[in-house]
């Protein structure tokens, strides 16, 4: 065999294959070419879209951090300290601050844009916020808001923030154009409704709440209620454990009734929800069997109660409801 095997080169043309192409004459790009100009415009549009996406992601991270802090705050509620009202008022103020300072910025970014293109940018922050907001409503004894109620809170009108500036700007335009509509017809100090009047199309902006994010946020709520159930047992308020458990049973029943699920995350939430429900039911079981000694003996984290833990498997999955 030849000792030079593997060192052979194939030469094509005068320059010789790849090396010939490297040393070929590279033509200069003609910036006046219409095709080149079109691609320059496409590049600018894509860069603007990516920058907008990253700004929304940063806002979503801030929402996630603040929502987690609110959840931790709500877990400090203790019947022995009688601090329910104080903690709920502080949590409400911080939730309203998220509406004013964070979601309004996302709404501004999504203005005149397709919100579905940026839905994945803030889905984590939205789910965490739904968890914090519904947990606040649960702790304060209110009914859990539905999707439409929260979507209305995420819809912003200029009259809520800068009515005066809108009236002044409309007044200036009216002075420049005497034949135009009155500024009081364009901007109302009470509300700004979307009508066919001049300037009404830009009077409202919204941060889209995807129904899937709302449902997944409710699924995360089960974990917080389970912790509240365990903490209630530790603080001696064993009667509330059964209320928490019944609520989680109704929530789990509602999730089971959902059919034609097109989300992988929904299946994961179902498993987590069932695990949280089993832990809450174990707490209620300990209270029923041991009575006042349940807190002293421990809950699901105790070794003695580990026998009652149910190991989930694929064969033990719920079949759900079929119609």
Short mmCIF file of C-alpha atoms in Angstrom, two decimals:
data_model
loop_
_atom_site.label_atom_id
_atom_site.label_comp_id
_atom_site.label_asym_id
_atom_site.label_seq_id
_atom_site.Cartn_x
_atom_site.Cartn_y
_atom_site.Cartn_z
CA UNK A 1 0.00 0.00 0.00
CA UNK A 2 1.14 3.50 -0.66
CA UNK A 3 2.52 5.38 2.33
CA UNK A 4 1.01 8.59 0.98
CA UNK A 5 -2.55 7.41 1.22
CA UNK A 6 -4.73 10.04 2.79
CA UNK A 7 -2.54 12.87 1.60
CA UNK A 8 -3.97 12.89 -1.88
CA UNK A 9 -5.78 16.04 -2.97
CA UNK A 10 -8.25 16.53 -5.71
CA UNK A 11 -7.78 19.67 -7.73
CA UNK A 12 -10.62 21.28 -9.58
CA UNK A 13 -10.03 24.16 -11.95
CA UNK A 14 -7.10 26.48 -11.86
CA UNK A 15 -7.28 27.43 -8.21
CA UNK A 16 -7.76 23.94 -6.90
CA UNK A 17 -11.04 23.20 -5.09
CA UNK A 18 -11.75 25.01 -1.83
CA UNK A 19 -8.61 27.10 -1.92
CA UNK A 20 -9.50 28.38 -5.33
CA UNK A 21 -12.88 29.54 -4.09
CA UNK A 22 -11.34 31.30 -1.09
CA UNK A 23 -9.08 33.37 -3.28
CA UNK A 24 -11.80 34.17 -5.76
CA UNK A 25 -12.84 37.72 -6.37
CA UNK A 26 -15.52 38.76 -3.87
CA UNK A 27 -17.87 41.22 -5.48
CA UNK A 28 -18.81 44.32 -3.52
CA UNK A 29 -22.39 44.54 -2.23
CA UNK A 30 -24.45 47.08 -4.08
CA UNK A 31 -26.46 48.93 -1.42
CA UNK A 32 -28.68 50.45 -4.09
CA UNK A 33 -29.88 47.02 -5.13
CA UNK A 34 -33.62 46.70 -4.30
CA UNK A 35 -33.13 43.15 -3.04
CA UNK A 36 -30.36 44.23 -0.67
CA UNK A 37 -32.49 47.10 0.60
CA UNK A 38 -35.39 44.74 1.27
CA UNK A 39 -33.18 42.42 3.31
CA UNK A 40 -31.81 45.41 5.25
CA UNK A 41 -35.39 46.29 6.16
CA UNK A 42 -36.12 42.70 7.16
CA UNK A 43 -33.03 42.67 9.38
CA UNK A 44 -34.11 45.89 11.09
CA UNK A 45 -37.61 44.49 11.69
CA UNK A 46 -36.23 41.26 13.16
CA UNK A 47 -33.80 43.16 15.40
CA UNK A 48 -36.62 45.34 16.70
CA UNK A 49 -38.75 42.27 17.35
CA UNK A 50 -35.98 40.49 19.24
CA UNK A 51 -35.26 43.59 21.33
CA UNK A 52 -38.95 43.90 22.20
CA UNK A 53 -39.04 40.20 23.12
CA UNK A 54 -36.06 40.58 25.46
CA UNK A 55 -37.59 43.63 27.14
CA UNK A 56 -40.77 41.66 27.82
CA UNK A 57 -38.72 38.77 29.21
CA UNK A 58 -37.01 41.13 31.67
CA UNK A 59 -40.36 42.50 32.82
CA UNK A 60 -41.64 38.94 33.23
CA UNK A 61 -38.70 38.11 35.48
CA UNK A 62 -39.50 41.08 37.70
CA UNK A 63 -43.13 39.95 37.89
CA UNK A 64 -42.03 36.44 38.86
CA UNK A 65 -39.76 37.68 41.63
CA UNK A 66 -42.36 40.04 43.09
CA UNK A 67 -45.10 37.40 42.88
CA UNK A 68 -42.97 34.92 44.81
CA UNK A 69 -42.36 37.53 47.48
CA UNK A 70 -46.10 38.13 47.78
CA UNK A 71 -46.71 34.40 48.16
CA UNK A 72 -44.11 34.22 50.92
CA UNK A 73 -45.80 37.18 52.58
CA UNK A 74 -49.19 35.45 52.52
CA UNK A 75 -47.68 32.39 54.16
CA UNK A 76 -46.86 34.51 57.20
CA UNK A 77 -50.56 34.68 58.08
CA UNK A 78 -50.98 33.18 61.54
CA UNK A 79 -54.22 32.89 63.47
CA UNK A 80 -52.30 33.19 66.74
CA UNK A 81 -50.89 36.58 65.70
CA UNK A 82 -54.19 37.81 64.26
CA UNK A 83 -52.37 39.41 61.32
CA UNK A 84 -54.71 38.32 58.52
CA UNK A 85 -56.01 41.78 57.71
CA UNK A 86 -52.62 43.46 57.83
CA UNK A 87 -50.93 40.91 55.60
CA UNK A 88 -53.80 40.87 53.07
CA UNK A 89 -53.77 44.67 52.79
CA UNK A 90 -50.04 44.71 52.15
CA UNK A 91 -50.36 41.91 49.59
CA UNK A 92 -53.17 43.79 47.83
CA UNK A 93 -51.07 46.95 47.54
CA UNK A 94 -48.15 45.02 46.08
CA UNK A 95 -50.40 43.23 43.60
CA UNK A 96 -51.86 46.54 42.48
CA UNK A 97 -48.31 47.84 42.07
CA UNK A 98 -47.60 44.98 39.67
CA UNK A 99 -50.63 45.98 37.64
CA UNK A 100 -49.49 49.60 37.54
CA UNK A 101 -45.76 49.21 37.06
CA UNK A 102 -45.12 45.94 35.24
CA UNK A 103 -48.10 44.75 33.25
CA UNK A 104 -48.72 48.24 31.91
CA UNK A 105 -45.22 48.16 30.41
CA UNK A 106 -45.96 44.85 28.74
CA UNK A 107 -49.20 46.32 27.42
CA UNK A 108 -47.23 49.21 25.94
CA UNK A 109 -44.84 46.79 24.27
CA UNK A 110 -47.73 44.77 22.83
CA UNK A 111 -49.56 47.79 21.52
CA UNK A 112 -50.23 47.47 17.78
CA UNK A 113 -48.50 44.06 17.85
CA UNK A 114 -49.65 40.48 17.59
CA UNK A 115 -49.70 39.38 21.26
CA UNK A 116 -49.39 35.70 20.36
CA UNK A 117 -45.91 36.31 18.98
CA UNK A 118 -44.74 37.44 22.42
CA UNK A 119 -46.92 35.18 24.60
CA UNK A 120 -44.03 32.87 25.48
CA UNK A 121 -41.95 35.81 26.64
CA UNK A 122 -44.06 36.46 29.74
CA UNK A 123 -45.92 33.18 30.27
CA UNK A 124 -43.83 32.25 33.34
CA UNK A 125 -44.38 35.61 34.98
CA UNK A 126 -48.08 35.51 34.18
CA UNK A 127 -48.55 32.06 35.70
CA UNK A 128 -46.68 33.08 38.84
CA UNK A 129 -48.77 36.23 39.11
CA UNK A 130 -52.03 34.27 38.70
CA UNK A 131 -50.86 31.98 41.48
CA UNK A 132 -50.10 34.93 43.78
CA UNK A 133 -53.29 36.81 42.91
CA UNK A 134 -55.61 33.82 43.40
CA UNK A 135 -53.78 32.85 46.59
CA UNK A 136 -54.39 36.35 47.93
CA UNK A 137 -58.09 36.06 47.12
CA UNK A 138 -58.24 32.67 48.78
CA UNK A 139 -56.51 33.86 51.95
CA UNK A 140 -58.69 36.97 52.19
CA UNK A 141 -61.88 34.91 51.88
CA UNK A 142 -62.90 36.23 48.46
CA UNK A 143 -64.13 34.28 45.49
CA UNK A 144 -61.48 33.29 42.97
CA UNK A 145 -61.64 35.65 40.01
CA UNK A 146 -62.37 34.17 36.63
CA UNK A 147 -60.37 34.72 33.47
CA UNK A 148 -62.49 37.62 32.22
CA UNK A 149 -62.20 39.58 35.48
CA UNK A 150 -58.40 39.44 35.48
CA UNK A 151 -58.25 40.25 31.76
CA UNK A 152 -60.25 43.40 32.43
CA UNK A 153 -57.71 44.41 35.07
CA UNK A 154 -54.98 43.92 32.47
CA UNK A 155 -56.75 46.27 30.07
CA UNK A 156 -55.50 49.83 30.48
CA UNK A 157 -57.01 53.10 29.40
CA UNK A 158 -55.23 56.39 29.15
CA UNK A 159 -57.77 58.02 31.42
CA UNK A 160 -56.36 56.01 34.29
CA UNK A 161 -52.87 57.47 34.07
CA UNK A 162 -52.41 60.57 31.97
CA UNK A 163 -55.82 62.07 31.24
CA UNK A 164 -54.54 65.59 31.69
CA UNK A 165 -51.78 65.17 29.12
CA UNK A 166 -54.22 63.66 26.64
CA UNK A 167 -56.64 66.56 27.10
CA UNK A 168 -53.84 69.10 26.67
CA UNK A 169 -52.52 67.39 23.54
CA UNK A 170 -56.03 67.17 22.12
CA UNK A 171 -56.56 70.84 22.91
CA UNK A 172 -53.39 71.79 21.05
CA UNK A 173 -54.51 69.78 18.04
CA UNK A 174 -57.90 71.45 18.16
CA UNK A 175 -56.27 74.87 18.21
CA UNK A 176 -54.16 73.95 15.22
CA UNK A 177 -57.14 72.40 13.40
CA UNK A 178 -60.27 74.42 14.22
CA UNK A 179 -62.40 72.14 12.07
CA UNK A 180 -61.51 68.99 14.00
CA UNK A 181 -63.58 67.39 16.72
CA UNK A 182 -63.67 68.85 20.20
CA UNK A 183 -61.04 67.41 22.58
CA UNK A 184 -63.80 66.51 25.01
CA UNK A 185 -65.25 64.26 22.31
CA UNK A 186 -61.88 62.61 21.72
CA UNK A 187 -60.73 62.21 25.32
CA UNK A 188 -63.11 61.81 28.24
CA UNK A 189 -61.90 62.37 31.78
CA UNK A 190 -64.14 59.62 33.11
CA UNK A 191 -63.54 56.79 30.63
CA UNK A 192 -62.03 56.25 27.21
CA UNK A 193 -64.07 53.84 25.13
CA UNK A 194 -63.07 52.40 21.82
CA UNK A 195 -65.34 54.02 19.29
CA UNK A 196 -64.93 55.25 15.78
CA UNK A 197 -64.04 58.79 16.89
CA UNK A 198 -60.74 60.40 16.11
CA UNK A 199 -57.93 59.11 18.32
CA UNK A 200 -60.09 56.49 19.99
CA UNK A 201 -58.15 53.58 18.44
CA UNK A 202 -55.09 54.39 20.56
CA UNK A 203 -57.02 55.01 23.78
CA UNK A 204 -56.88 51.42 25.02
CA UNK A 205 -54.14 48.82 25.37
CA UNK A 206 -54.12 45.41 26.98
CA UNK A 207 -51.75 42.71 28.19
CA UNK A 208 -53.15 39.46 26.86
CA UNK A 209 -53.91 36.80 29.46
CA UNK A 210 -53.85 33.50 27.65
CA UNK A 211 -56.49 31.08 29.02
CA UNK A 212 -53.84 28.38 29.25
CA UNK A 213 -51.68 30.57 31.50
CA UNK A 214 -54.69 31.23 33.71
CA UNK A 215 -55.45 27.51 34.09
CA UNK A 216 -51.81 26.62 34.75
CA UNK A 217 -51.61 29.37 37.35
CA UNK A 218 -54.60 27.87 39.12
CA UNK A 219 -52.80 24.53 39.07
CA UNK A 220 -49.86 26.10 40.90
CA UNK A 221 -52.29 27.44 43.52
CA UNK A 222 -52.78 23.90 44.84
CA UNK A 223 -49.21 23.74 46.14
CA UNK A 224 -49.65 26.93 48.16
CA UNK A 225 -52.94 25.74 49.64
CA UNK A 226 -51.30 22.45 50.60
CA UNK A 227 -48.58 24.37 52.46
CA UNK A 228 -51.25 26.47 54.12
CA UNK A 229 -53.00 23.29 55.20
CA UNK A 230 -49.81 21.90 56.76
CA UNK A 231 -49.01 25.22 58.44
CA UNK A 232 -52.53 25.40 59.85
CA UNK A 233 -52.03 22.03 61.50
CA UNK A 234 -48.73 23.17 62.94
CA UNK A 235 -50.27 26.34 64.37
CA UNK A 236 -53.07 24.38 66.02
CA UNK A 237 -55.84 25.49 63.67
CA UNK A 238 -56.80 21.98 62.65
CA UNK A 239 -60.38 22.87 61.66
CA UNK A 240 -59.20 24.87 58.64
CA UNK A 241 -57.33 21.85 57.28
CA UNK A 242 -60.59 20.28 56.18
CA UNK A 243 -61.63 23.49 54.41
CA UNK A 244 -58.37 23.61 52.49
CA UNK A 245 -58.69 19.95 51.59
CA UNK A 246 -62.26 20.34 50.32
CA UNK A 247 -61.24 23.28 48.16
CA UNK A 248 -58.42 21.27 46.62
CA UNK A 249 -60.78 18.38 45.95
CA UNK A 250 -63.11 20.71 44.04
CA UNK A 251 -60.17 22.15 42.16
CA UNK A 252 -58.92 18.70 41.24
CA UNK A 253 -62.41 17.72 40.13
CA UNK A 254 -62.51 20.74 37.84
CA UNK A 255 -59.15 19.85 36.31
CA UNK A 256 -60.31 16.30 35.68
CA UNK A 257 -63.30 17.60 33.72
CA UNK A 258 -61.02 19.31 31.19
CA UNK A 259 -60.94 17.36 27.94
CA UNK A 260 -58.96 17.68 24.70
CA UNK A 261 -55.89 19.08 26.43
CA UNK A 262 -53.29 20.36 23.98
CA UNK A 263 -50.61 21.29 26.49
CA UNK A 264 -47.82 19.18 27.91
CA UNK A 265 -47.61 21.46 30.94
CA UNK A 266 -51.21 20.69 31.82
CA UNK A 267 -50.39 17.02 32.40
CA UNK A 268 -47.52 17.98 34.67
CA UNK A 269 -49.79 20.29 36.63
CA UNK A 270 -52.28 17.48 37.05
CA UNK A 271 -49.65 15.23 38.61
CA UNK A 272 -48.51 18.00 40.95
CA UNK A 273 -52.08 18.85 41.86
CA UNK A 274 -52.84 15.25 42.73
CA UNK A 275 -49.72 14.96 44.89
CA UNK A 276 -50.67 18.13 46.78
CA UNK A 277 -54.20 16.83 47.26
CA UNK A 278 -52.92 13.53 48.68
CA UNK A 279 -50.72 15.40 51.15
CA UNK A 280 -53.65 17.52 52.29
CA UNK A 281 -55.82 14.44 52.68
CA UNK A 282 -53.08 12.84 54.77
CA UNK A 283 -53.12 15.88 57.03
CA UNK A 284 -56.89 15.57 57.46
CA UNK A 285 -56.46 11.87 58.12
CA UNK A 286 -53.97 12.58 60.91
CA UNK A 287 -56.30 15.14 62.42
CA UNK A 288 -59.22 12.72 62.35
CA UNK A 289 -57.31 9.77 63.81
CA UNK A 290 -55.04 11.54 66.29
CA UNK A 291 -57.10 14.59 67.04
CA UNK A 292 -55.20 17.28 68.94
CA UNK A 293 -52.03 15.20 68.92
CA UNK A 294 -51.69 15.38 65.12
CA UNK A 295 -49.48 18.45 65.21
CA UNK A 296 -47.24 16.88 67.84
CA UNK A 297 -46.91 13.61 65.93
CA UNK A 298 -46.21 15.40 62.66
CA UNK A 299 -47.71 15.47 59.21
CA UNK A 300 -46.78 13.98 55.87
CA UNK A 301 -43.12 14.81 56.43
CA UNK A 302 -42.93 12.51 59.45
CA UNK A 303 -41.51 9.03 59.09
CA UNK A 304 -44.44 7.44 60.84
CA UNK A 305 -46.91 8.95 58.40
CA UNK A 306 -44.82 8.06 55.37
CA UNK A 307 -46.66 4.77 55.25
CA UNK A 308 -49.73 6.61 54.07
CA UNK A 309 -47.96 8.19 51.14
CA UNK A 310 -49.31 6.97 47.83
CA UNK A 311 -46.75 6.39 45.14
CA UNK A 312 -48.10 7.56 41.81
CA UNK A 313 -47.62 5.38 38.79
CA UNK A 314 -48.91 5.27 35.26
CA UNK A 315 -51.23 2.40 36.14
CA UNK A 316 -52.77 4.44 38.95
CA UNK A 317 -53.57 7.54 36.92
CA UNK A 318 -57.11 8.82 36.98
CA UNK A 319 -59.14 8.00 33.94
CA UNK A 320 -60.88 11.36 34.02
CA UNK A 321 -64.37 12.05 32.77
CA UNK A 322 -65.56 10.88 29.38
CA UNK A 323 -68.53 12.34 27.58
#
